Short mmCIF file of C-alpha atoms in Angstrom, two decimals:
data_model
loop_
_atom_site.label_atom_id
_atom_site.label_comp_id
_atom_site.label_asym_id
_atom_site.label_seq_id
_atom_site.Cartn_x
_atom_site.Cartn_y
_atom_site.Cartn_z
CA MET S 829 51.42 -13.36 -32.12
CA PHE S 830 50.90 -10.56 -34.68
CA THR S 831 52.94 -7.40 -34.70
CA ALA S 832 50.82 -4.28 -35.10
CA ASP S 833 51.97 -3.80 -38.66
CA GLU S 834 51.30 -7.43 -39.53
CA PHE S 835 47.80 -7.18 -38.08
CA VAL S 836 46.93 -4.04 -40.00
CA THR S 837 48.34 -5.50 -43.20
CA GLU S 838 46.19 -8.60 -42.78
CA LEU S 839 43.03 -6.54 -42.24
CA ARG S 840 43.77 -4.33 -45.22
CA SER S 841 44.44 -7.35 -47.41
CA VAL S 842 40.87 -8.57 -46.97
CA GLY S 843 39.24 -5.14 -47.30
CA ILE S 844 38.22 -4.43 -43.73
CA THR S 845 36.92 -0.88 -43.33
CA HIS S 846 36.15 -0.60 -39.59
CA VAL S 847 37.53 -2.24 -36.45
CA VAL S 848 35.03 -2.07 -33.58
CA SER S 849 36.86 -2.74 -30.39
CA VAL S 850 37.56 -2.78 -26.67
CA PRO S 851 41.29 -3.32 -25.98
CA ASP S 852 43.20 -5.71 -23.81
CA SER S 853 46.94 -5.62 -23.28
CA THR S 854 47.62 -7.53 -26.50
CA LEU S 855 44.96 -6.03 -28.77
CA GLY S 856 45.69 -2.56 -27.45
CA GLU S 857 49.23 -2.74 -28.78
CA TRP S 858 47.76 -2.73 -32.28
CA TYR S 859 45.73 0.45 -31.73
CA PRO S 860 48.38 3.00 -32.79
CA ALA S 861 48.85 1.21 -36.12
CA LEU S 862 45.09 0.94 -36.59
CA GLN S 863 44.67 4.63 -35.87
CA GLU S 864 47.43 5.57 -38.28
CA SER S 865 46.00 3.51 -41.12
CA ASP S 866 44.31 5.65 -43.78
CA ASP S 867 41.84 3.00 -44.87
CA LEU S 868 40.81 1.56 -41.50
CA SER S 869 38.63 3.27 -38.91
CA LEU S 870 38.99 2.23 -35.29
CA ILE S 871 35.66 2.59 -33.47
CA GLN S 872 36.16 2.29 -29.73
CA VAL S 873 33.12 1.20 -27.76
CA CYS S 874 32.58 1.18 -24.00
CA ARG S 875 31.49 -2.43 -23.64
CA GLU S 876 31.72 -5.42 -25.92
CA GLY S 877 27.99 -5.90 -26.55
CA GLU S 878 28.05 -2.56 -28.30
CA ALA S 879 30.76 -3.83 -30.61
CA TRP S 880 28.53 -6.44 -32.29
CA ALA S 881 25.69 -3.91 -32.55
CA VAL S 882 27.82 -1.19 -34.13
CA ALA S 883 29.31 -3.78 -36.47
CA ALA S 884 25.77 -4.85 -37.40
CA GLY S 885 24.87 -1.31 -38.42
CA LEU S 886 28.12 -0.88 -40.33
CA HIS S 887 27.49 -4.12 -42.22
CA LEU S 888 23.94 -3.07 -43.13
CA GLY S 889 25.29 0.20 -44.45
CA GLY S 890 27.72 -1.59 -46.75
CA ALA S 891 30.94 -1.40 -44.72
CA ALA S 892 33.18 -4.36 -43.87
CA PRO S 893 33.67 -4.32 -40.09
CA VAL S 894 35.36 -6.72 -37.69
CA VAL S 895 34.83 -6.93 -33.95
CA LEU S 896 38.12 -6.96 -32.01
CA ILE S 897 37.66 -7.91 -28.35
CA GLN S 898 39.06 -10.16 -25.63
CA CYS S 899 37.35 -13.46 -24.78
CA THR S 900 36.05 -11.97 -21.52
CA GLY S 901 34.27 -9.38 -23.67
CA LEU S 902 32.82 -12.23 -25.71
CA PHE S 903 31.31 -13.56 -22.48
CA GLU S 904 29.75 -10.16 -21.80
CA SER S 905 28.43 -9.63 -25.29
CA GLY S 906 26.46 -12.80 -25.91
CA ASP S 907 23.00 -11.32 -26.29
CA ALA S 908 24.13 -8.65 -28.73
CA LEU S 909 25.83 -11.21 -30.97
CA ARG S 910 22.88 -13.58 -30.65
CA ASN S 911 20.57 -10.88 -31.93
CA ALA S 912 22.76 -9.71 -34.82
CA ILE S 913 24.10 -13.08 -35.93
CA HIS S 914 21.29 -15.49 -35.13
CA ASP S 915 18.06 -13.43 -35.16
CA TYR S 916 19.08 -11.44 -38.24
CA GLY S 917 21.62 -13.78 -39.82
CA LEU S 918 24.30 -11.13 -40.22
CA PRO S 919 27.69 -12.60 -41.21
CA LEU S 920 29.75 -10.68 -38.67
CA PHE S 921 33.37 -11.60 -38.03
CA GLY S 922 35.14 -11.44 -34.68
CA ILE S 923 38.82 -11.42 -33.84
CA ILE S 924 38.98 -12.50 -30.24
CA GLY S 925 41.95 -12.47 -27.92
CA TYR S 926 42.26 -15.74 -26.00
CA ARG S 927 43.45 -14.61 -22.59
CA SER S 928 45.94 -16.82 -20.74
CA TYR S 929 46.12 -19.41 -23.53
CA LEU S 930 49.90 -19.26 -23.92
CA ASN S 931 50.68 -18.85 -20.24
CA GLN S 932 48.87 -17.97 -17.05
CA SER S 933 51.62 -15.99 -15.41
CA SER S 934 49.52 -12.90 -14.77
CA ILE S 935 46.30 -14.73 -13.83
CA PRO S 936 47.11 -18.24 -12.59
CA GLY S 937 44.17 -20.57 -13.01
CA ASP S 938 42.41 -18.07 -15.29
CA THR S 939 38.89 -19.37 -15.84
CA ALA S 940 38.72 -17.52 -19.16
CA ARG S 941 40.83 -20.41 -20.44
CA ILE S 942 38.07 -22.87 -19.44
CA PHE S 943 35.05 -21.18 -20.95
CA THR S 944 36.17 -19.51 -24.17
CA GLU S 945 35.96 -22.41 -26.59
CA PRO S 946 32.74 -23.92 -25.15
CA ILE S 947 31.06 -20.52 -25.38
CA LEU S 948 32.16 -20.01 -28.98
CA SER S 949 30.78 -23.45 -29.70
CA ALA S 950 27.51 -22.64 -27.91
CA TRP S 951 27.08 -19.55 -30.05
CA GLN S 952 27.69 -21.72 -33.13
CA LEU S 953 30.55 -19.58 -34.35
CA ASP S 954 32.94 -21.23 -36.79
CA THR S 955 36.28 -20.58 -35.12
CA VAL S 956 39.90 -20.96 -36.11
CA LEU S 957 42.49 -20.94 -33.34
CA ILE S 958 45.73 -19.15 -34.06
CA ASP S 959 48.16 -20.32 -31.42
CA THR S 960 51.45 -20.53 -33.32
CA PRO S 961 53.08 -18.09 -35.75
CA ASP S 962 52.68 -20.44 -38.69
CA LYS S 963 48.89 -20.24 -38.28
CA LYS S 964 48.68 -16.47 -38.61
CA VAL S 965 47.71 -16.75 -42.27
CA ARG S 966 44.54 -18.52 -41.17
CA MET S 967 42.95 -15.29 -39.93
CA ALA S 968 42.66 -13.76 -43.40
CA GLU S 969 41.88 -17.14 -44.97
CA HIS S 970 39.02 -17.74 -42.55
CA TYR S 971 37.66 -14.23 -43.06
CA ARG S 972 37.67 -14.69 -46.82
CA THR S 973 35.90 -18.04 -46.55
CA CYS S 974 33.25 -16.71 -44.19
CA ARG S 975 32.71 -13.64 -46.32
CA ALA S 976 32.38 -15.68 -49.52
CA GLU S 977 29.85 -17.97 -47.84
CA GLU S 978 28.10 -15.05 -46.07
CA ARG S 979 28.36 -16.59 -42.64
CA PRO S 980 29.80 -15.40 -39.34
CA GLY S 981 33.17 -16.51 -38.04
CA VAL S 982 35.83 -15.97 -35.43
CA ALA S 983 39.60 -15.92 -35.38
CA LEU S 984 40.71 -16.77 -31.87
CA ILE S 985 44.13 -15.32 -31.17
CA ALA S 986 46.17 -16.96 -28.41
CA GLU S 987 47.47 -14.49 -25.86
CA GLY S 988 49.83 -14.84 -22.95
CA ARG S 989 48.84 -12.00 -20.68
CA ALA S 990 45.67 -10.49 -19.29
CA MET H 553 10.38 14.20 -15.54
CA ASN H 554 6.73 15.32 -15.63
CA GLU H 555 4.09 13.56 -13.58
CA PRO H 556 2.74 10.53 -15.47
CA ASN H 557 -0.63 12.08 -16.30
CA SER H 558 0.97 15.13 -17.92
CA ARG H 559 3.43 13.29 -20.13
CA MET H 560 3.03 13.07 -23.88
CA ASP H 561 1.29 10.16 -25.54
CA LEU H 562 3.84 7.89 -27.24
CA VAL H 563 1.74 7.33 -30.36
CA SER H 564 1.21 11.08 -30.78
CA THR H 565 4.94 11.75 -30.59
CA LEU H 566 5.62 9.06 -33.17
CA ARG H 567 2.89 10.42 -35.43
CA ILE H 568 4.65 13.78 -35.47
CA LEU H 569 7.94 12.07 -36.29
CA HIS H 570 6.21 10.19 -39.10
CA GLU H 571 4.76 13.42 -40.47
CA VAL H 572 8.04 15.32 -40.57
CA ARG H 573 10.35 12.58 -41.78
CA THR H 574 11.35 12.59 -45.44
CA ASP H 575 14.26 10.37 -46.42
CA GLU H 576 15.82 9.68 -43.03
CA VAL H 577 16.60 6.19 -41.79
CA ILE H 578 14.31 5.52 -38.82
CA ILE H 579 15.23 2.62 -36.53
CA THR H 580 12.71 1.86 -33.78
CA SER H 581 12.66 -0.68 -30.97
CA MET H 582 10.59 -1.90 -28.01
CA GLY H 583 7.61 0.45 -27.47
CA SER H 584 8.47 2.74 -30.35
CA GLY H 585 8.85 -0.27 -32.63
CA ARG H 586 5.49 -1.65 -31.57
CA GLU H 587 3.66 1.62 -32.27
CA TRP H 588 5.62 2.64 -35.39
CA GLN H 589 4.11 -0.33 -37.21
CA GLN H 590 0.67 1.30 -37.23
CA PHE H 591 1.94 3.99 -39.60
CA LYS H 592 2.64 3.61 -43.31
CA GLN H 593 6.09 2.07 -43.60
CA HIS H 594 8.99 3.58 -45.55
CA PRO H 595 11.76 1.49 -47.15
CA LEU H 596 14.23 3.17 -44.80
CA ASP H 597 12.28 2.13 -41.70
CA PHE H 598 13.70 -0.68 -39.64
CA VAL H 599 11.78 -2.02 -36.66
CA HIS H 600 14.52 -3.53 -34.52
CA VAL H 601 12.36 -6.26 -33.00
CA PRO H 602 13.57 -8.77 -31.97
CA SER H 603 16.41 -6.86 -30.42
CA SER H 604 19.13 -7.13 -27.86
CA MET H 605 17.80 -4.58 -25.39
CA GLY H 606 19.86 -1.41 -25.35
CA GLN H 607 21.61 -2.00 -28.66
CA THR H 608 19.33 -0.18 -31.12
CA GLN H 609 21.21 3.11 -30.83
CA SER H 610 24.43 1.18 -31.48
CA TRP H 611 22.99 -0.37 -34.65
CA GLY H 612 22.01 3.16 -35.65
CA LEU H 613 25.50 4.45 -34.97
CA GLY H 614 26.93 1.80 -37.27
CA VAL H 615 24.54 2.71 -40.08
CA ALA H 616 25.33 6.41 -39.62
CA LEU H 617 29.08 5.76 -39.85
CA ALA H 618 28.72 3.56 -42.91
CA GLN H 619 26.37 5.98 -44.66
CA PRO H 620 27.50 9.49 -43.76
CA THR H 621 25.27 11.17 -46.34
CA ARG H 622 22.05 9.89 -44.76
CA ARG H 623 20.43 11.09 -41.56
CA VAL H 624 19.93 8.20 -39.18
CA VAL H 625 17.38 8.42 -36.38
CA ALA H 626 17.53 5.77 -33.66
CA CYS H 627 14.61 5.47 -31.23
CA CYS H 628 14.94 3.80 -27.84
CA GLY H 629 13.34 3.87 -24.42
CA ASP H 630 14.88 5.03 -21.16
CA GLY H 631 15.08 1.46 -19.90
CA SER H 632 16.98 0.44 -23.02
CA LEU H 633 19.31 3.41 -22.74
CA LEU H 634 20.00 2.58 -19.10
CA MET H 635 21.04 -0.88 -20.22
CA ASN H 636 23.70 0.60 -22.49
CA LEU H 637 24.55 4.02 -21.03
CA GLY H 638 28.08 3.71 -22.35
CA SER H 639 26.62 4.00 -25.84
CA LEU H 640 26.17 7.73 -25.20
CA VAL H 641 29.93 8.03 -24.78
CA THR H 642 30.61 5.81 -27.78
CA ILE H 643 28.28 7.86 -29.99
CA ALA H 644 29.72 11.17 -28.81
CA ASN H 645 33.25 9.87 -29.36
CA ALA H 646 32.46 8.69 -32.89
CA ALA H 647 30.63 12.00 -33.41
CA PRO H 648 28.54 11.20 -36.49
CA PRO H 649 27.11 14.52 -37.72
CA ASN H 650 24.21 12.65 -39.33
CA PHE H 651 22.87 10.93 -36.20
CA THR H 652 19.85 11.73 -34.02
CA LEU H 653 18.99 9.70 -30.93
CA LEU H 654 15.40 9.94 -29.70
CA VAL H 655 14.85 8.62 -26.19
CA PHE H 656 11.22 7.98 -25.26
CA ASP H 657 11.41 8.33 -21.49
CA ASN H 658 8.46 6.82 -19.63
CA GLY H 659 10.28 5.85 -16.44
CA VAL H 660 9.33 2.19 -16.66
CA TYR H 661 10.06 -1.08 -18.41
CA GLU H 662 6.88 -0.80 -20.42
CA VAL H 663 6.94 -3.98 -22.50
CA THR H 664 7.32 -6.18 -19.42
CA GLY H 665 4.37 -4.63 -17.60
CA GLY H 666 5.48 -1.23 -16.39
CA GLN H 667 7.95 -2.00 -13.61
CA SER H 668 9.81 1.14 -12.62
CA THR H 669 13.43 1.38 -13.69
CA PRO H 670 16.22 1.88 -11.14
CA ALA H 671 16.27 5.49 -12.36
CA SER H 672 12.67 6.17 -11.40
CA THR H 673 12.25 9.16 -9.15
CA ALA H 674 10.70 7.26 -6.30
CA LYS H 675 13.61 4.87 -6.06
CA ARG H 676 16.38 7.43 -5.97
CA LEU H 677 18.00 9.12 -3.05
CA MET H 678 16.59 12.63 -2.66
CA GLY H 679 13.79 11.74 -5.10
CA ARG H 680 15.48 13.52 -7.98
CA SER H 681 14.95 12.22 -11.48
CA ILE H 682 17.78 11.66 -13.93
CA ASN H 683 17.86 14.12 -16.79
CA LEU H 684 18.99 11.89 -19.63
CA ALA H 685 19.40 14.89 -21.95
CA SER H 686 21.88 16.42 -19.52
CA LEU H 687 23.65 13.10 -19.32
CA ALA H 688 23.96 13.01 -23.12
CA GLU H 689 25.30 16.56 -23.06
CA GLU H 690 27.94 15.64 -20.50
CA CYS H 691 28.89 12.66 -22.65
CA GLY H 692 29.64 15.05 -25.50
CA PHE H 693 26.61 15.12 -27.81
CA ARG H 694 26.70 18.22 -29.97
CA HIS H 695 23.06 19.08 -29.25
CA THR H 696 20.71 17.80 -26.57
CA GLU H 697 17.16 18.69 -25.73
CA ARG H 698 14.43 17.55 -23.36
CA ILE H 699 10.90 17.82 -24.69
CA THR H 700 7.82 17.66 -22.48
CA THR H 701 4.92 18.87 -24.64
CA LEU H 702 3.53 17.90 -28.02
CA ASP H 703 3.53 21.53 -29.14
CA LYS H 704 7.23 21.79 -28.45
CA TRP H 705 7.92 18.47 -30.14
CA ARG H 706 5.89 19.51 -33.19
CA SER H 707 7.95 22.68 -33.47
CA ARG H 708 11.30 20.96 -32.94
CA ALA H 709 11.04 17.57 -34.64
CA ASP H 710 12.05 18.66 -38.12
CA ILE H 711 14.91 20.75 -36.74
CA LEU H 712 16.25 17.90 -34.63
CA LEU H 713 16.33 15.68 -37.70
CA ASN H 714 18.52 18.18 -39.50
CA LEU H 715 20.83 19.70 -36.89
CA LEU H 716 24.51 18.82 -37.01
CA GLY H 717 24.83 15.75 -34.83
CA PRO H 718 25.16 13.81 -32.82
CA VAL H 719 21.81 15.03 -31.48
CA CYS H 720 19.96 13.57 -28.52
CA ALA H 721 16.36 14.49 -27.73
CA VAL H 722 14.62 13.03 -24.71
CA LEU H 723 10.84 12.98 -24.91
CA ASP H 724 8.81 12.60 -21.73
CA VAL H 725 6.06 10.13 -22.62
CA ALA H 726 3.43 8.31 -20.62
CA PRO H 727 3.74 4.56 -20.20
CA GLN H 728 1.26 2.52 -22.16
CA THR H 729 -0.83 0.47 -19.74
CA GLU H 730 -2.76 -1.69 -22.21
CA ASP H 731 -1.50 -3.76 -25.10
CA TYR H 732 2.04 -2.93 -24.10
CA SER H 733 3.93 -6.05 -25.11
CA VAL H 734 6.74 -6.01 -27.59
CA ARG H 735 5.52 -6.86 -31.10
CA SER H 736 7.68 -8.22 -33.88
CA PRO H 737 6.78 -7.61 -37.51
CA GLY H 738 8.25 -11.08 -38.16
CA ARG H 739 10.66 -12.21 -40.90
CA PRO H 740 13.75 -10.72 -39.24
CA LYS H 741 16.28 -12.15 -41.70
CA GLU H 742 14.27 -11.10 -44.74
CA ARG H 743 13.49 -7.66 -43.34
CA VAL H 744 17.11 -6.89 -42.50
CA ARG H 745 18.21 -8.03 -45.96
CA GLU H 746 15.64 -5.75 -47.59
CA PHE H 747 16.69 -2.87 -45.35
CA ALA H 748 20.39 -3.36 -46.18
CA GLU H 749 19.61 -3.56 -49.88
CA THR H 750 17.67 -0.30 -49.70
CA LEU H 751 20.49 1.37 -47.78
CA GLN H 752 23.10 0.24 -50.25
CA THR H 753 21.23 0.76 -53.51
CA THR H 754 19.17 3.93 -53.12
#
């Protein structure tokens, strides 16, 4: 969907300071560009629940973080996001890779495809799906809207591989 | 770990922390959060209750990275740390020089009634306890220390709040057996907003 340079440009355009992340094969391709960027810090965590918690602390301290994880990591990290977003009302933003959305060649019948959108809905996260190149602009637009309204949000990025 | 009856009293360890702190951010949770509320509160205190168990040190890491000129002290229990052991690696990798992790190690899940953790000595092969300070050292913390007496803690607390971090100190404390439930100060959304405002404006 995004090239690495496109992705970094989009994040910089909305003033992101930190990307808190666990990679998958799509998101990981953006890491070198993230690491080379002077005005973005890539914070790698060991498990996705940590990502929401580190982002919470960054937000409290005045930074502008995003959480960058795969949808399977979203499944893992529910309690951490519940606490930060719903207990404390923090307007955190997630960019979530939607595994097997475009094709299921590497994991036929991938159940991640079944549960991702219902789980985002259950966590009451306003989500935009980016599944075609013409929708890429929606990521920055949605971030700006959520930030202006001080509410959490998610950009769900369609992926084709695990 | 010391035998239960020779471990430090949690409230006494927190009282020493309260006495030596000046302008550090202090984030507490679970048992430490419950007991910290009995002391006079500072604008840079944040009692992380309600919490997602095991995530308090990760919140602290985020604050430390966003505010590199402040010392951030995150307090958690051994049960919480076990729930997010990878956070030791994450913290060491991010390497914030302004971060101190205090682990209050009582060997049990105190707030749920004192059930032993999977790391408790009795449950482990060979009966050997886990030295969480050694674990933090292996993960790459710049300084780690295990503290078993109040005298030692009194002499080290101020130093551990000022050493180049990341620092991890593990304090052997006794489990509380009465009035041990988690206790929220309430108003989570308002409290976190006030805390953020203090962080960003002072």
